[in-house]
Coordinates of C-alpha atoms and ligand atoms in Angstrom, one line a residue:
M1 CA -2.8 0.0 -24.6
E2 CA -5.4 2.7 -24.8
I3 CA -3.7 6.1 -24.3
F4 CA -6.8 8.2 -23.7
R5 CA -10.1 7.8 -21.9
E6 CA -13.3 10.0 -21.8
Q7 CA -12.8 10.2 -25.6
N8 CA -16.1 12.0 -26.1
H9 CA -15.0 14.8 -23.7
L10 CA -12.4 17.0 -25.2
G11 CA -11.1 20.0 -23.3
R12 CA -9.4 23.2 -24.5
L13 CA -6.2 24.8 -23.4
I14 CA -7.6 28.3 -22.7
H15 CA -4.5 30.0 -21.3
V16 CA -0.9 29.4 -20.3
E17 CA 0.2 31.4 -17.3
P18 CA 3.9 31.6 -16.3
N19 CA 4.7 30.3 -12.8
A20 CA 7.9 30.2 -10.8
S21 CA 7.6 26.7 -9.2
N22 CA 6.0 24.8 -12.1
Q23 CA 7.2 26.6 -15.2
Y24 CA 3.6 27.4 -16.0
I25 CA 0.0 26.7 -15.0
A26 CA -2.3 25.6 -17.8
H27 CA -6.0 26.6 -17.6
V28 CA -8.0 23.9 -19.3
W29 CA -11.8 24.0 -19.8
F30 CA -14.0 21.0 -20.5
D31 CA -17.6 21.1 -21.6
Y32 CA -19.6 20.0 -18.6
S33 CA -21.3 16.6 -18.2
L34 CA -22.1 14.9 -14.9
K35 CA -20.1 11.8 -15.9
L36 CA -17.0 13.9 -16.7
M37 CA -17.4 15.8 -13.4
Q38 CA -17.4 12.5 -11.6
N39 CA -14.6 10.8 -13.7
L40 CA -12.1 13.6 -14.0
K41 CA -10.2 13.9 -10.7
E42 CA -7.5 16.1 -9.3
G43 CA -4.3 14.1 -9.9
D44 CA -5.5 12.9 -13.3
F45 CA -3.2 13.4 -16.3
I46 CA -4.2 15.1 -19.4
A47 CA -2.3 15.7 -22.7
V48 CA -2.1 18.6 -25.1
E49 CA -0.2 18.8 -28.4
S50 CA 3.0 20.7 -28.1
F51 CA 5.2 22.8 -30.4
A52 CA 7.5 19.8 -30.9
S53 CA 4.9 18.2 -33.2
N54 CA 6.2 17.6 -36.8
P55 CA 4.1 18.6 -39.8
D56 CA 4.9 15.1 -41.3
G57 CA 2.6 13.5 -38.8
R58 CA 4.6 12.7 -35.6
R59 CA 2.5 14.4 -33.0
H60 CA 4.1 15.4 -29.7
Y61 CA 2.0 15.7 -26.6
V62 CA 3.0 17.2 -23.2
I63 CA 1.5 15.6 -20.1
L64 CA -0.1 17.8 -17.5
E65 CA -1.5 17.0 -14.1
V66 CA -4.8 18.4 -13.0
V67 CA -4.4 20.1 -9.7
K68 CA -7.6 22.0 -9.4
K69 CA -11.1 21.3 -10.8
L70 CA -14.3 23.4 -10.4
P71 CA -17.7 23.3 -12.1
I72 CA -18.7 26.8 -13.3
H73 CA -22.1 27.9 -14.6
F74 CA -21.7 31.1 -16.7
A75 CA -25.4 32.0 -16.2
L76 CA -24.8 32.4 -12.5
V77 CA -22.9 35.2 -10.8
Q78 CA -19.2 34.6 -10.7
S79 CA -18.4 36.1 -7.3
V80 CA -20.0 36.7 -3.9
E81 CA -19.6 40.5 -4.4
N82 CA -21.6 40.4 -7.6
A83 CA -24.2 38.3 -5.9
K84 CA -24.7 40.9 -3.3
R85 CA -25.3 43.5 -5.9
T86 CA -28.0 41.4 -7.7
Y87 CA -31.7 41.5 -6.8
P88 CA -32.1 38.4 -4.5
G89 CA -35.4 37.3 -6.0
F90 CA -33.9 37.2 -9.4
L91 CA -30.7 35.6 -8.2
M92 CA -32.4 32.8 -6.5
E93 CA -34.8 32.1 -9.4
S94 CA -32.0 32.0 -11.9
A95 CA -29.8 29.8 -9.7
K96 CA -32.7 27.4 -9.4
S97 CA -33.2 27.1 -13.2
A98 CA -29.4 27.1 -13.9
S99 CA -29.0 24.2 -11.4
L100 CA -31.1 22.0 -13.6
D101 CA -28.3 22.0 -16.2
W102 CA -26.0 20.0 -13.8
I103 CA -28.4 17.1 -13.9
S104 CA -29.8 17.3 -17.4
Q105 CA -26.4 16.7 -19.0
I106 CA -25.4 13.2 -18.0
D107 CA -23.2 11.7 -20.6
E108 CA -23.1 14.5 -23.1
S109 CA -22.7 18.3 -22.9
T110 CA -25.5 20.3 -24.6
E111 CA -25.3 23.7 -22.8
E112 CA -22.7 26.2 -23.6
T113 CA -22.9 27.9 -20.2
T114 CA -21.6 25.0 -18.1
K115 CA -17.9 24.2 -17.9
I116 CA -15.5 22.2 -15.9
V117 CA -12.6 24.6 -15.3
C118 CA -9.3 23.1 -14.4
E119 CA -5.8 24.1 -13.6
A120 CA -3.0 21.8 -14.5
I121 CA 0.8 21.8 -14.2
P122 CA 3.4 20.2 -16.5
I123 CA 5.1 17.0 -15.2
N124 CA 8.0 17.5 -17.5
L125 CA 7.1 14.4 -19.5
G126 CA 5.7 14.0 -23.0
F127 CA 5.1 11.4 -25.7
Y128 CA 4.8 11.0 -29.4
I129 CA 2.0 9.5 -31.3
T130 CA 3.2 8.1 -34.6
E131 CA 1.7 5.8 -37.2
S132 CA 3.2 2.8 -35.4
G133 CA 2.0 3.7 -32.0
V134 CA 3.1 5.6 -28.9
E135 CA 6.7 6.5 -28.1
G136 CA 7.4 7.5 -24.5
P137 CA 6.8 8.8 -22.0
S138 CA 10.1 10.7 -22.0
Q139 CA 11.4 13.9 -20.6
S140 CA 10.0 17.0 -22.2
Y141 CA 10.0 20.7 -21.4
E142 CA 8.0 21.6 -24.6
L143 CA 5.2 24.2 -24.3
P144 CA 1.7 23.2 -25.1
M145 CA -0.3 24.9 -27.9
P146 CA -2.8 27.3 -26.4
G147 CA -6.3 26.7 -27.8
R148 CA -5.5 23.1 -28.8
E149 CA -7.7 20.3 -27.7
V150 CA -7.0 18.4 -24.4
K151 CA -7.4 14.7 -23.9
V152 CA -7.7 12.7 -20.7
I153 CA -5.0 10.1 -20.3
S154 CA -6.1 6.5 -19.6
Y155 CA -5.3 4.9 -16.2
E156 CA -3.2 2.2 -17.8
F157 CA -1.0 4.8 -19.4
M158 CA -1.0 6.8 -16.2
E159 CA 0.4 3.8 -14.4
K160 CA 3.2 3.6 -16.9
I161 CA 4.0 7.3 -16.5
L162 CA 3.9 7.3 -12.7
N163 CA 6.2 4.2 -12.5
K164 CA 8.5 5.1 -15.3
G165 CA 11.8 3.2 -15.0
L166 CA 10.9 1.4 -11.8
D167 CA 9.3 -1.9 -12.7
K168 CA 12.6 -3.8 -13.2
K169 CA 14.4 -2.6 -10.1
E170 CA 14.8 -5.2 -7.3
T171 CA 14.3 -2.7 -4.5
V172 CA 10.9 -1.5 -5.6
V173 CA 7.7 -2.0 -3.7
E174 CA 4.1 -1.2 -4.3
V175 CA 3.5 1.6 -1.8
G176 CA -0.2 2.0 -2.5
H177 CA -2.4 3.1 -5.3
L178 CA -3.5 6.3 -7.0
R179 CA -6.0 8.0 -4.6
E180 CA -8.6 8.2 -7.3
N181 CA -8.2 4.7 -8.8
S182 CA -7.3 1.6 -7.0
N183 CA -6.2 -0.1 -10.2
V184 CA -3.3 2.3 -10.7
K185 CA -0.5 0.9 -8.5
I186 CA 2.2 3.2 -7.3
L187 CA 5.8 1.9 -7.1
L188 CA 8.5 3.2 -4.8
D189 CA 12.2 2.4 -4.7
V190 CA 12.9 1.7 -1.0
E191 CA 16.6 2.0 -1.4
S192 CA 16.4 5.7 -2.5
L193 CA 13.7 6.3 0.1
L194 CA 16.0 5.2 2.8
R195 CA 19.3 6.5 1.6
L196 CA 18.1 9.9 0.6
H197 CA 15.8 10.5 3.7
F198 CA 12.1 10.9 3.8
G199 CA 9.5 12.9 5.7
V200 CA 5.8 12.3 6.6
F201 CA 3.8 15.4 7.4
G202 CA 0.1 15.6 8.4
F203 CA -2.1 16.9 11.2
T204 CA -2.8 14.8 14.2
G205 CA -4.7 11.6 13.4
A206 CA -3.9 11.8 9.7
G207 CA -2.2 8.4 9.9
K208 CA 1.5 9.3 10.1
S209 CA 2.5 6.5 12.5
N210 CA 0.3 4.1 10.6
L211 CA 2.0 5.0 7.4
L212 CA 5.5 4.6 9.0
S213 CA 4.4 1.1 10.0
T214 CA 3.4 0.3 6.4
L215 CA 6.5 1.9 5.0
I216 CA 8.8 -0.1 7.3
S217 CA 7.0 -3.3 6.5
K218 CA 7.6 -2.7 2.8
I219 CA 11.1 -1.6 3.3
M220 CA 11.9 -4.8 5.2
E221 CA 10.5 -6.8 2.3
K222 CA 12.5 -5.3 -0.5
S223 CA 15.5 -3.4 0.9
P224 CA 19.0 -4.6 0.2
S225 CA 20.2 -7.4 2.4
G226 CA 21.2 -6.5 6.0
T227 CA 19.1 -3.4 6.1
K228 CA 18.4 -2.2 9.7
V229 CA 15.5 0.1 10.7
I230 CA 15.7 1.9 14.1
V231 CA 12.5 3.6 15.2
F232 CA 12.6 6.1 18.0
D233 CA 9.2 5.6 19.6
I234 CA 8.6 8.5 22.1
M235 CA 4.9 7.6 22.4
G236 CA 5.4 3.8 22.8
E237 CA 3.2 2.8 19.9
Y238 CA 5.5 0.6 17.8
L239 CA 5.5 -2.7 19.8
T240 CA 2.0 -2.8 18.5
L241 CA 2.4 -1.2 15.1
L242 CA 5.4 -3.4 14.2
I243 CA 4.6 -6.6 16.1
D244 CA 4.7 -8.7 13.0
L245 CA 8.2 -7.5 11.9
L246 CA 9.6 -7.8 15.5
Y247 CA 8.4 -11.4 15.4
K248 CA 9.5 -12.2 11.9
Y249 CA 13.1 -10.9 12.0
P250 CA 14.8 -12.7 14.8
D251 CA 17.5 -10.1 15.5
S252 CA 14.9 -7.4 16.1
K253 CA 14.6 -5.9 19.5
V254 CA 12.6 -3.5 21.7
I255 CA 15.1 -1.4 23.5
G256 CA 14.3 0.5 26.6
V257 CA 16.5 3.4 27.4
G258 CA 16.6 3.2 31.2
A259 CA 15.4 0.1 33.0
E260 CA 12.3 1.9 34.2
T261 CA 11.0 1.8 30.6
F262 CA 9.7 -1.7 31.0
I263 CA 7.6 -3.2 33.8
Q264 CA 8.9 -5.0 36.9
D265 CA 7.3 -8.3 35.9
L266 CA 9.6 -8.6 32.9
Y267 CA 12.7 -8.4 35.0
S268 CA 11.3 -10.6 37.6
Y269 CA 10.7 -13.3 35.1
Y270 CA 14.3 -13.4 34.0
D271 CA 15.3 -13.5 37.7
G272 CA 13.1 -16.5 38.1
N273 CA 10.6 -14.8 40.4
R274 CA 7.6 -14.7 38.0
D275 CA 6.3 -17.1 35.5
L276 CA 6.4 -16.4 31.8
K277 CA 2.6 -16.1 31.5
T278 CA 2.4 -13.3 34.1
A279 CA 5.2 -11.3 32.5
V280 CA 3.7 -11.6 29.0
K281 CA 0.3 -10.6 30.3
S282 CA 1.6 -7.6 32.1
I283 CA 3.3 -6.4 28.9
V284 CA 0.2 -6.9 26.8
I285 CA -2.0 -5.2 29.3
T286 CA 0.2 -2.1 29.7
N287 CA 1.0 -1.7 26.0
L288 CA -0.6 1.0 23.9
Y289 CA -3.0 0.2 21.1
P290 CA -4.9 2.2 18.4
K291 CA -8.7 2.0 19.0
R292 CA -9.4 -0.9 16.7
L293 CA -6.7 -3.1 18.2
A294 CA -7.5 -2.1 21.8
R295 CA -10.6 -4.3 21.9
K296 CA -10.2 -7.1 24.4
D297 CA -10.6 -9.9 21.9
V298 CA -7.9 -8.4 19.6
K299 CA -5.5 -7.5 22.4
R300 CA -5.6 -11.1 23.6
K301 CA -4.0 -12.1 20.3
F302 CA -0.9 -10.2 21.1
L303 CA -0.1 -12.7 23.9
Y304 CA 1.5 -15.3 21.6
P305 CA 3.9 -13.1 19.6
V306 CA 4.8 -11.1 22.7
K307 CA 5.6 -14.4 24.5
K308 CA 7.9 -15.3 21.7
L309 CA 9.7 -12.0 22.0
V310 CA 10.1 -12.4 25.8
E311 CA 11.5 -15.9 25.3
R312 CA 13.9 -14.7 22.7
K313 CA 15.0 -11.9 25.0
A314 CA 14.0 -9.3 22.5
F315 CA 13.4 -6.8 25.2
K316 CA 16.7 -5.1 26.0
V317 CA 17.8 -2.4 28.4
F318 CA 20.2 0.4 27.6
E319 CA 21.8 2.3 30.5
F320 CA 24.0 5.3 29.9
G321 CA 27.3 4.9 31.6
R322 CA 27.0 1.1 32.1
F323 CA 30.4 0.6 30.6
K324 CA 32.0 3.3 32.6
L325 CA 34.9 2.5 34.9
I326 CA 34.5 3.6 38.5
E327 CA 37.3 6.2 38.2
E328 CA 35.4 7.8 35.3
V329 CA 32.4 8.2 37.5
F330 CA 34.5 9.8 40.2
E331 CA 35.9 12.2 37.7
E332 CA 32.4 13.0 36.3
A333 CA 31.4 13.8 39.9
G334 CA 34.1 16.5 40.0
L335 CA 37.0 14.8 41.8
N336 CA 39.6 16.6 39.7
A337 CA 37.9 20.0 39.4
I338 CA 36.4 20.6 42.8
N339 CA 38.3 22.2 45.7
I340 CA 38.2 19.6 48.5
S341 CA 40.4 19.5 51.6
A342 CA 43.5 17.3 51.4
K343 CA 42.2 15.0 54.1
D344 CA 38.9 14.4 52.4
R345 CA 40.6 13.9 49.1
E346 CA 42.9 11.3 50.7
I347 CA 39.8 9.4 52.0
I348 CA 38.2 9.5 48.5
L349 CA 41.3 8.3 46.7
E350 CA 41.7 5.5 49.1
I351 CA 38.2 4.2 48.4
L352 CA 38.7 4.8 44.7
N353 CA 42.0 3.0 44.6
S354 CA 40.6 -0.2 46.1
Y355 CA 38.1 -0.4 43.1
K356 CA 40.1 1.2 40.3
G357 CA 39.8 -0.5 36.9
R358 CA 36.4 -2.1 37.8
L359 CA 33.1 -1.4 35.9
A360 CA 31.1 1.1 37.9
Y361 CA 27.9 -0.9 37.9
E362 CA 29.6 -3.9 39.4
V363 CA 31.0 -2.1 42.4
T364 CA 28.3 0.5 42.9
A365 CA 26.8 -1.0 46.1
D366 CA 30.2 -1.4 47.9
V367 CA 31.4 2.1 46.8
V368 CA 28.2 3.7 48.0
K369 CA 28.5 2.0 51.4
E370 CA 32.1 3.1 51.9
I371 CA 31.5 6.6 50.8
N372 CA 28.6 6.9 53.2
S373 CA 30.5 5.5 56.1
K374 CA 33.9 7.1 55.6
L375 CA 33.4 10.5 53.9
T376 CA 31.7 12.3 56.8
S377 CA 33.5 15.7 57.2
G378 CA 30.4 17.7 56.3
K379 CA 32.4 20.4 54.5
A380 CA 30.4 22.1 51.7
N381 CA 32.5 21.1 48.8
T382 CA 32.9 17.5 50.0
E383 CA 29.2 17.2 50.5
K384 CA 28.6 18.6 47.0
F385 CA 31.0 16.0 45.6
K386 CA 29.4 13.2 47.6
R387 CA 25.9 14.2 46.5
E388 CA 27.0 14.2 42.8
L389 CA 28.8 10.9 43.2
L390 CA 25.8 9.2 44.9
R391 CA 23.5 10.5 42.2
L392 CA 25.7 9.0 39.5
L393 CA 26.0 5.7 41.3
K394 CA 22.3 5.4 42.0
P395 CA 21.4 1.8 41.3
P396 CA 18.6 1.1 38.8
K397 CA 15.1 0.9 40.2
F398 CA 14.9 -2.7 39.1
H399 CA 17.3 -5.5 39.3
V400 CA 18.1 -6.2 35.6
N401 CA 19.5 -9.6 34.6
E402 CA 22.8 -9.3 32.9
D403 CA 21.6 -10.9 29.6
L404 CA 19.1 -8.0 29.1
F405 CA 21.6 -5.3 28.7
I406 CA 22.4 -4.1 25.2
S407 CA 25.3 -1.9 24.2
L408 CA 27.2 -1.0 21.1
E409 CA 30.4 -2.2 22.7
A410 CA 29.1 -5.6 23.5
G411 CA 27.9 -6.7 20.1
W412 CA 25.2 -4.4 19.0
L413 CA 27.4 -2.3 16.7
Q414 CA 28.6 -5.5 15.1
E415 CA 25.0 -6.7 14.7
L416 CA 24.0 -3.3 13.1
N417 CA 26.8 -3.7 10.6
D418 CA 25.9 -7.3 9.7
K419 CA 25.5 -7.4 6.0
D420 CA 23.1 -10.3 5.8
K421 CA 20.5 -10.2 8.5
K422 CA 17.8 -7.6 8.4
A423 CA 16.3 -6.3 11.7
I424 CA 14.2 -3.6 13.2
Y425 CA 14.8 -1.9 16.6
V426 CA 12.1 -0.1 18.4
V427 CA 13.6 2.3 20.9
Q428 CA 11.4 3.5 23.8
S429 CA 12.0 5.3 27.1
H430 CA 10.2 6.3 30.2
D431 CA 12.0 9.6 29.9
P432 CA 11.9 11.7 26.7
D433 CA 15.2 13.4 27.4
S434 CA 16.9 10.1 27.7
L435 CA 15.6 9.1 24.3
K436 CA 16.9 12.3 22.8
R437 CA 20.3 11.7 24.4
F438 CA 20.2 8.2 23.0
V439 CA 19.5 9.4 19.5
S440 CA 22.5 11.6 19.7
Y441 CA 24.7 8.9 21.2
L442 CA 23.7 6.2 18.7
A443 CA 23.8 8.5 15.6
S444 CA 27.2 9.8 16.5
A445 CA 28.7 6.4 17.4
V446 CA 27.4 4.7 14.3
Y447 CA 28.4 7.6 12.0
E448 CA 31.9 7.8 13.5
S449 CA 32.5 4.1 13.2
R450 CA 31.4 4.1 9.6
R451 CA 33.5 7.1 8.7
R452 CA 36.5 5.6 10.3
E453 CA 36.1 2.3 8.5
G454 CA 34.8 3.8 5.3
R455 CA 31.8 1.5 5.6
I456 CA 28.8 2.1 3.4
F457 CA 26.7 -1.1 3.9
P458 CA 24.3 -2.2 5.2
L459 CA 21.8 0.6 5.1
I460 CA 20.6 1.9 8.5
S461 CA 17.5 4.0 8.7
F462 CA 16.9 6.2 11.7
I463 CA 13.2 6.9 12.0
L464 CA 11.9 9.7 14.2
D465 CA 8.2 9.8 14.8
E466 CA 7.2 13.0 16.6
A467 CA 10.3 14.5 15.0
D468 CA 9.7 18.0 16.4
E469 CA 10.8 16.5 19.7
Y470 CA 14.3 15.6 18.4
I471 CA 15.0 18.2 15.7
P472 CA 13.3 21.5 16.7
Q473 CA 14.3 25.0 15.8
D474 CA 15.9 26.9 18.6
T475 CA 12.7 28.6 19.6
Y476 CA 10.9 25.4 20.2
A477 CA 13.8 23.4 21.7
K478 CA 13.3 21.9 25.1
G479 CA 15.3 19.5 27.3
D480 CA 18.0 17.6 25.5
S481 CA 16.6 18.2 22.0
K482 CA 19.5 20.4 21.0
I483 CA 21.9 17.5 21.2
S484 CA 19.6 15.2 19.3
R485 CA 19.2 17.8 16.7
E486 CA 22.9 18.2 16.1
A487 CA 23.3 14.4 15.6
V488 CA 20.3 14.1 13.3
E489 CA 21.5 17.1 11.3
M490 CA 24.8 15.4 10.8
L491 CA 23.1 12.2 9.6
A492 CA 20.8 14.2 7.3
R493 CA 23.6 16.1 5.7
R494 CA 26.4 13.6 5.6
G495 CA 24.9 10.2 6.4
R496 CA 23.9 9.2 2.8
K497 CA 27.4 8.5 1.7
F498 CA 27.8 6.0 4.6
G499 CA 24.5 4.3 4.0
L500 CA 22.8 6.1 6.9
G501 CA 19.3 7.5 6.2
V502 CA 16.8 9.5 8.2
G503 CA 13.0 9.4 8.2
I504 CA 11.0 12.0 10.1
A505 CA 7.3 12.4 10.8
T506 CA 5.5 15.3 12.5
Q507 CA 2.3 17.3 12.6
R508 CA 4.1 20.6 13.2
V509 CA 6.4 21.3 10.3
V510 CA 7.2 24.9 11.5
Y511 CA 8.7 23.5 14.7
L512 CA 11.4 21.7 12.7
D513 CA 14.9 22.8 12.1
T514 CA 14.8 24.2 8.6
N515 CA 18.2 22.8 7.6
I516 CA 17.1 19.3 8.3
M517 CA 13.6 19.8 6.9
A518 CA 15.2 20.6 3.5
Q519 CA 17.2 17.4 3.3
P520 CA 14.7 14.6 2.6
H521 CA 14.2 13.7 -1.1
T522 CA 10.8 12.1 -0.5
Y523 CA 7.8 13.6 1.2
F524 CA 4.4 12.2 2.1
V525 CA 2.0 15.0 2.9
S526 CA -1.5 14.9 4.2
K527 CA -3.8 17.6 5.5
L528 CA -1.9 20.4 7.2
P529 CA -4.6 22.9 8.5
R530 CA -2.1 25.7 9.3
S531 CA -0.9 27.6 6.3
T532 CA 2.5 28.2 7.9
D533 CA 3.1 24.4 7.9
R534 CA 2.1 24.2 4.2
E535 CA 4.3 27.1 3.3
R536 CA 7.3 25.4 4.9
V537 CA 6.7 22.1 3.1
A538 CA 6.2 23.9 -0.2
Q539 CA 9.3 25.9 0.3
A540 CA 11.4 22.9 1.2
F541 CA 10.3 20.8 -1.8
A542 CA 10.1 23.8 -4.2
V543 CA 6.5 23.3 -5.2
D544 CA 3.6 25.8 -5.3
E545 CA 1.7 26.0 -2.1
S546 CA -1.6 25.7 -4.1
M547 CA -0.6 22.1 -4.7
F548 CA -1.7 21.3 -1.1
E549 CA -5.3 22.5 -1.7
Q550 CA -6.3 19.0 -2.8
T551 CA -5.1 17.6 0.6
F552 CA -8.0 19.5 2.3
R553 CA -10.2 16.8 1.0
F554 CA -7.9 13.9 2.0
G555 CA -9.0 11.2 4.4
K556 CA -7.0 8.8 6.4
G557 CA -4.3 7.0 4.3
D558 CA -4.4 9.6 1.6
W559 CA -1.0 11.2 0.9
L560 CA 0.4 13.6 -1.6
L561 CA 3.6 11.8 -2.6
M562 CA 6.5 13.7 -4.0
S563 CA 10.0 12.5 -4.5
H564 CA 13.1 13.5 -6.4
D565 CA 14.2 10.0 -7.0
A566 CA 12.2 7.2 -5.3
T567 CA 9.2 7.4 -7.6
G568 CA 8.9 7.0 -11.3
L569 CA 7.6 10.6 -11.6
E570 CA 10.3 12.9 -10.5
S571 CA 9.7 16.0 -8.3
V572 CA 6.0 16.2 -9.1
P573 CA 3.5 15.6 -6.3
F574 CA 0.6 13.1 -6.9
P575 CA -2.1 11.8 -4.6
I576 CA -1.9 8.2 -3.5
H577 CA -3.7 6.0 -1.0
T578 CA -1.9 3.6 1.3
E579 CA -3.2 0.6 3.1
N580 CA -4.2 0.6 6.8
A581 CA -1.3 -1.0 8.7
E582 CA -3.9 -2.3 11.2
D583 CA -5.2 -4.7 8.6
R584 CA -1.7 -6.2 8.2
I585 CA -1.4 -6.6 11.9
I586 CA -4.7 -8.2 12.3
T587 CA -4.0 -10.6 9.5
F588 CA -0.7 -11.4 11.3
L589 CA -2.3 -12.0 14.7
E590 CA -5.0 -14.2 13.2
S591 CA -2.4 -16.4 11.5
F592 CA -1.7 -18.0 14.8
E593 CA -5.3 -19.0 15.4
K594 CA -5.5 -21.6 12.6
Ligands
ATP1 N1 -4.3 4.1 5.9 C1 -5.3 4.2 6.8 N2 -6.5 3.7 6.5 C2 -7.5 3.7 7.4 N3 -7.4 4.2 8.7 C3 -6.2 4.7 9.0 C4 -5.1 4.7 8.1 N4 -4.1 5.3 8.7 C5 -4.5 5.6 10.0 N5 -5.8 5.3 10.2 C6 -6.6 5.4 11.4 O1 -6.3 6.7 11.9 C7 -5.9 6.6 13.3 C8 -4.8 7.6 13.6 O2 -3.6 7.1 12.9 P1 -2.2 7.4 13.4 O3 -2.1 7.2 14.9 O4 -1.2 6.7 12.5 O5 -2.2 9.0 13.2 P2 -1.0 10.1 13.4 O6 -1.0 11.0 12.3 O7 0.3 9.3 13.7 O8 -1.5 10.8 14.7 P3 -0.7 11.6 15.9 O9 -0.4 13.0 15.3 O10 -1.7 11.7 17.0 O11 0.5 10.8 16.1 C9 -5.5 5.2 13.5 O12 -6.0 4.7 14.7 C10 -6.1 4.4 12.4 O13 -7.3 3.7 12.8
MG2 MG1 1.5 9.3 15.4

């Protein structure tokens, strides 16, 4: 294996500057050539001999990552202030002639005045070059020798460094490739990713939801058996973005919190009042699609997999309080707390006693009828109780067939704990607050049951897209987000020992609760235009904020990946590119057309 590339371009380590987050920043200059300017990229690895070298010939090199690169012409002014003090005629003329040096030095550097000036940080790895070859990479905190020559590391060796220790693990996937070189594959251990939480941060349109889809698809492929992924889908994007996985894993479901989440035609089909085709068509028409999948000829291809989901009863409804007894509903309405006249209380208890022990939803219609006809005193407190009771007993807007309800009590918890079958669950709601309450309910129930039973398998990952909705700081909290935040914080702090992980994605990092923000061990970071967001990420992961300058040039699917344990390279950010999830979905949809 070649260790170095660009062998005719040597750099020099000009200066080593102490730095709190990275130990030091190395200033490295290369003689300029157009080729090197094109071939040396931010994210590349370079090597400098260190003080661990032996005089007997074993040479030790430390590995540095280039984080900044600038072409500098020393015959030109070095700052705008200086430019403003220079006679413009002279300045323009000298700039014109200096600029020729950029294009006259193609493969080789001939001018002393042109340099490629880089900043690089140590990645805490090094290697030895001995007579018999290369040893390493291995951990190294050695200092490089200032003034010593700097060599550019080959892509092949880079791949080995980036994926150190991962190639033999069973739970490893190829998450993407190095941003600058599609031949350098990047591996990621999905078990660590899930168990130790992860975050995806980038401004709107950066591709966060798309990346989550890609990650989930890779997770499903290589995670330990029985792994479950639950996606809280406040925008309603994931029936589309995960259609292939919903189809492929037969226990997977789309869960609507509140019957109004789904359309009437779906329920009518199960009640025998609509044909399957109509129901499926209505779902496909009203579903959300990213631009490329929204074209009519593409959308049409969703009909088949959605039909299979409907046939399989993969659309499920969750209703809060569905398993409440009628006496619990009366109590919730204030029966025991409120001051009602003895006579009215007697009427109420009489009605209640004739239904006691029954599930509320089964007797709702009869109870409502009796309350309305018998409880007619008109006294303020009685009216208040009545109003509250009728509100709680309000029947769902649609008639929902019994088979469509899902609940932890009636089998879902058991399914989540199944050690063999993998599944994904996309949870949507017509009402954002209901979704927040559901996050809280589900996280607490699952956590409690695991704690009680001492259960650590299978892994369950709670994935929150638009995470600022569920885990905001107090200042930004609205609706029921305080209760979802409490539950997610508990998962983020204590879930890992029970096999419960959290994944979060957001465009506004500053909105997030800082305690939770600091928990993930793996981050994917794209462009964050606001410096406050960048500061927060830098702080949480303990890297220098200047690391994020390279993200300004990132396009869709480009991410700065940093992980304490899921990548081969520990705790050092490096730029990767991930595939477009829409390509995977289109391939899936087209597989039915052959
Ligand atoms: N890896 C990728 N390669 C190519 N295009 C991509 C990639 N990821 C996303 N895109 C494109 O960018 C668009 C926006 O992506 P996406 O919806 O995932 O962004 P987002 O960050 O979730 O945005 P928002 O903040 O609005 O939720 C998509 O429609 C898709 O076409
Ligand atoms: Mg999104």
